[in-house]
Amino acid sequence: AQSVTQLGSHVSVSEGALVLLRCNYSSSVPPYLFWYVQYPNQGLQLLLKYTSAATLVKGINGFEAEFKKSETSFHLTKPSAHMSDAAEYFCAVSLIQGAQKLVFGQGTRLTINP
Amino acid sequence: DTAVSQTPKYLVTQMGNDKSIKCEQNLGHDTMYWYKQDSKKFLKIMFSYNNKELIINETVPNRFSPKSPDKAHLNLHINSLELGDSAVYFCASSHFFGQTSGNTIYFGEGSWLTVV
């Protein structure tokens, strides 16, 4: 069964530092993988998705993620953190069970220190 | 224009009451969903409809009854509310999966339900 594990429920970085949010997946078939961001008291916004076209995926707000099949990972990075990046980040794998559905990781709260 | 809109955004109600959350999408999608986010932020699918037909029902208590009058609307009715129903409920939509499970699922802003 497909599943997603996000390592670290809380990550704290300084403004301007590298952001690295970790996501590992388990899938018996080639996966489709997503990163969503949730700002406080708001809905989920798609950051980027991997659909097998390219292993390095660029998303909005300067984020990118690299699909590594050998490591079953899809880590999210951003070279330089901004205060506005503070939010909850969710990694998800998409599967078909009659319809498409997303199976989410536990989420990682990103805090940016001034 | 909001792509996936749901109302109300905040709802506080007493145990035992019946309440509804409405959802509408203007993206031209034919598949809609309800997801639940619990107090620990964990997100899980509840239901999925395609062209008004129920496709996914993830062992949700039958106090929860989704209704889709047309493919642009998916409402969630909850009977006999319990304390444990307190959560954020997200409506979402996408194109039908077709040959791929890589379609983007678009989420609404969420409905914060508090049962007291």
Coordinates of C-alpha atoms in Angstrom, one line a residue:
Chain A
A1 CA 0.0 0.0 0.0
Q2 CA 1.2 3.5 -0.8
S3 CA 2.2 5.7 2.1
V4 CA 4.2 8.8 2.9
T5 CA 6.5 9.6 5.8
Q6 CA 7.7 13.1 6.6
L7 CA 10.7 13.1 8.8
G8 CA 10.5 15.9 11.4
S9 CA 7.2 17.3 12.5
H10 CA 8.8 20.7 13.1
V11 CA 11.7 22.3 11.3
S12 CA 13.2 25.6 12.3
V13 CA 15.6 27.6 10.1
S14 CA 16.9 31.1 10.1
E15 CA 15.8 33.6 7.5
G16 CA 18.1 33.3 4.4
A17 CA 19.1 29.7 5.3
L18 CA 18.5 26.6 3.3
V19 CA 15.1 24.9 3.8
L20 CA 15.0 21.1 3.6
L21 CA 11.8 19.2 4.3
R22 CA 12.1 15.4 4.0
C23 CA 9.6 13.1 2.5
N24 CA 9.9 9.3 1.9
Y25 CA 7.3 7.3 0.1
S26 CA 6.3 3.7 -0.2
S27 CA 4.7 2.6 -3.4
S28 CA 4.3 -0.6 -5.4
V29 CA 3.8 1.3 -8.6
P30 CA 5.5 4.4 -10.1
P31 CA 4.2 7.2 -7.8
Y32 CA 2.8 10.6 -8.4
L33 CA 4.0 12.8 -5.6
F34 CA 2.8 16.2 -4.4
W35 CA 3.9 18.9 -2.0
Y36 CA 1.1 21.2 -0.5
V37 CA 1.5 24.1 1.8
Q38 CA -1.0 25.3 4.4
Y39 CA -0.7 28.8 5.8
P40 CA -2.4 29.4 9.2
N41 CA -6.1 29.1 9.0
Q42 CA -6.1 28.6 5.3
G43 CA -6.6 25.9 2.8
L44 CA -4.0 23.7 1.0
Q45 CA -2.1 25.2 -1.9
L46 CA -0.2 23.1 -4.4
L47 CA 3.6 23.8 -4.3
L48 CA 4.7 21.3 -6.9
K49 CA 4.1 17.8 -8.2
Y50 CA 6.1 14.9 -9.7
T51 CA 4.4 13.0 -12.5
S52 CA 7.5 11.3 -14.0
A53 CA 8.3 14.0 -16.6
A54 CA 11.5 15.2 -14.8
T55 CA 13.1 14.2 -11.5
L56 CA 13.8 17.7 -10.5
V57 CA 10.6 19.6 -10.1
K58 CA 10.3 23.4 -9.7
G59 CA 7.3 24.8 -7.9
I60 CA 6.0 28.2 -6.7
N61 CA 7.7 30.6 -4.3
G62 CA 11.2 29.3 -5.2
F63 CA 10.6 25.7 -3.9
E64 CA 11.8 22.6 -5.7
A65 CA 11.9 18.9 -5.1
E66 CA 13.9 16.0 -6.4
F67 CA 12.5 12.6 -7.0
K68 CA 15.0 9.9 -6.1
K69 CA 13.7 6.4 -6.9
S70 CA 16.7 4.7 -5.3
E71 CA 16.1 6.4 -2.0
T72 CA 12.3 6.5 -2.3
S73 CA 12.5 10.2 -1.5
F74 CA 10.9 13.4 -2.6
H75 CA 12.5 16.1 -0.4
L76 CA 11.5 19.7 -0.7
T77 CA 14.1 22.5 -0.7
K78 CA 14.4 26.2 -1.0
P79 CA 17.8 27.9 -1.1
S80 CA 16.9 30.9 1.0
A81 CA 14.1 31.0 3.5
H82 CA 11.8 34.0 3.8
M83 CA 9.6 34.8 6.8
S84 CA 6.6 34.3 4.6
D85 CA 7.5 30.6 4.2
A86 CA 6.4 29.8 7.7
A87 CA 3.6 27.3 7.3
E88 CA 2.7 23.6 7.5
Y89 CA 3.9 21.5 4.6
F90 CA 2.4 18.3 3.4
C91 CA 3.8 15.6 1.2
A92 CA 1.3 13.3 -0.5
V93 CA 1.3 10.3 -2.8
S94 CA -1.6 9.9 -5.3
L95 CA -3.2 6.6 -6.0
I96 CA -6.2 5.2 -7.7
Q97 CA -8.9 3.4 -5.7
G98 CA -11.9 3.8 -7.9
A99 CA -11.0 7.5 -8.1
Q100 CA -7.8 9.4 -7.5
K101 CA -7.0 10.1 -3.9
L102 CA -4.2 11.6 -2.0
V103 CA -2.5 9.9 0.9
F104 CA -0.8 12.5 3.0
G105 CA 2.2 12.5 5.3
Q106 CA 1.9 13.8 8.8
G107 CA 3.0 17.3 7.9
T108 CA 6.0 19.4 8.8
R109 CA 5.6 22.8 10.5
L110 CA 8.3 25.2 9.2
T111 CA 9.3 28.1 11.4
I112 CA 11.5 30.9 10.2
N113 CA 13.7 32.7 12.7
P114 CA 14.6 36.3 12.1
Chain B
D1 CA -12.9 34.3 -8.4
T2 CA -12.5 31.5 -5.8
A3 CA -11.9 28.1 -7.5
V4 CA -13.2 25.9 -4.7
S5 CA -15.4 27.7 -2.2
Q6 CA -17.0 26.2 0.9
T7 CA -19.3 27.7 3.5
P8 CA -19.4 28.3 6.3
K9 CA -15.7 28.8 7.1
Y10 CA -16.3 28.6 10.9
L11 CA -19.1 26.7 12.6
V12 CA -19.6 26.2 16.3
T13 CA -22.5 23.9 17.3
Q14 CA -23.7 21.7 20.1
M15 CA -23.5 18.0 20.4
G16 CA -26.5 16.3 18.8
N17 CA -27.2 18.9 16.3
D18 CA -27.3 18.4 12.5
K19 CA -25.2 20.7 10.3
S20 CA -24.3 21.0 6.6
I21 CA -21.2 22.4 4.8
K22 CA -21.6 23.5 1.2
C23 CA -19.0 23.3 -1.5
E24 CA -18.9 24.6 -5.0
Q25 CA -16.2 24.6 -7.7
N26 CA -16.0 26.7 -10.8
L27 CA -13.0 24.9 -12.4
G28 CA -15.1 22.7 -14.7
H29 CA -13.9 19.6 -12.8
D30 CA -16.0 16.4 -12.7
T31 CA -14.6 14.9 -9.5
M32 CA -15.1 16.3 -6.0
Y33 CA -13.9 15.3 -2.6
W34 CA -14.2 15.8 1.1
Y35 CA -11.1 15.5 3.3
K36 CA -10.9 15.8 7.0
Q37 CA -8.0 17.3 9.0
D38 CA -7.9 16.4 12.6
S39 CA -6.5 18.3 15.6
K40 CA -3.0 16.9 14.8
K41 CA -3.2 18.2 11.3
F42 CA -3.5 14.8 9.8
L43 CA -5.4 14.8 6.5
K44 CA -7.5 11.9 5.2
I45 CA -10.0 11.5 2.5
M46 CA -13.6 10.9 3.4
F47 CA -15.5 10.8 0.1
S48 CA -15.1 11.2 -3.6
Y49 CA -17.8 11.9 -6.2
N50 CA -17.5 11.7 -10.0
N51 CA -20.3 13.2 -12.0
K52 CA -22.6 13.0 -9.0
E53 CA -21.7 9.3 -8.4
L54 CA -20.1 8.2 -5.1
I55 CA -16.8 6.5 -5.8
I56 CA -14.9 6.6 -2.6
N57 CA -16.4 6.2 0.9
E58 CA -13.6 5.7 3.4
T59 CA -15.4 3.9 6.2
V60 CA -16.8 7.2 7.5
P61 CA -19.7 6.9 10.0
N62 CA -23.1 7.0 8.3
R63 CA -23.9 10.1 10.3
F64 CA -21.9 11.8 7.5
S65 CA -23.9 12.0 4.2
P66 CA -22.4 13.7 1.2
K67 CA -24.8 14.9 -1.5
S68 CA -23.9 16.0 -5.0
P69 CA -26.7 17.8 -6.8
D70 CA -24.5 18.4 -9.8
K71 CA -20.9 17.9 -10.7
A72 CA -20.0 21.5 -9.5
H73 CA -21.4 21.0 -6.0
L74 CA -20.7 18.6 -3.2
N75 CA -22.3 19.2 0.2
L76 CA -21.6 17.4 3.4
H77 CA -24.4 16.8 5.9
I78 CA -23.5 15.6 9.4
N79 CA -26.2 14.2 11.8
S80 CA -26.1 13.9 15.5
L81 CA -22.8 15.7 15.9
E82 CA -20.3 14.4 18.4
L83 CA -17.3 16.0 20.1
G84 CA -14.9 13.9 18.0
D85 CA -16.3 15.5 14.8
S86 CA -14.5 18.7 15.6
A87 CA -12.1 19.1 12.8
V88 CA -11.4 21.1 9.6
Y89 CA -13.2 19.8 6.6
F90 CA -11.8 20.5 3.2
C91 CA -13.6 20.3 -0.1
A92 CA -11.5 19.6 -3.2
S93 CA -11.9 19.0 -6.9
S94 CA -10.0 17.7 -9.9
H95 CA -10.4 16.2 -13.3
F96 CA -11.3 12.6 -13.4
F97 CA -8.1 10.5 -13.2
G98 CA -8.3 9.1 -16.7
Q99 CA -5.1 7.4 -17.5
T100 CA -3.1 9.0 -14.7
S101 CA -3.3 9.6 -11.0
G102 CA -1.2 12.8 -11.4
N103 CA -4.1 15.2 -11.8
T104 CA -3.8 18.1 -9.4
I105 CA -6.4 18.2 -6.7
Y106 CA -7.5 21.8 -5.8
F107 CA -8.6 22.4 -2.2
G108 CA -11.0 24.9 -0.7
E109 CA -10.2 27.1 2.2
G110 CA -11.6 24.7 4.8
S111 CA -14.5 24.7 7.2
W112 CA -13.5 24.8 10.9
L113 CA -16.1 22.8 12.8
T114 CA -16.2 22.9 16.6
V115 CA -18.6 20.7 18.5
V116 CA -19.2 21.8 22.1

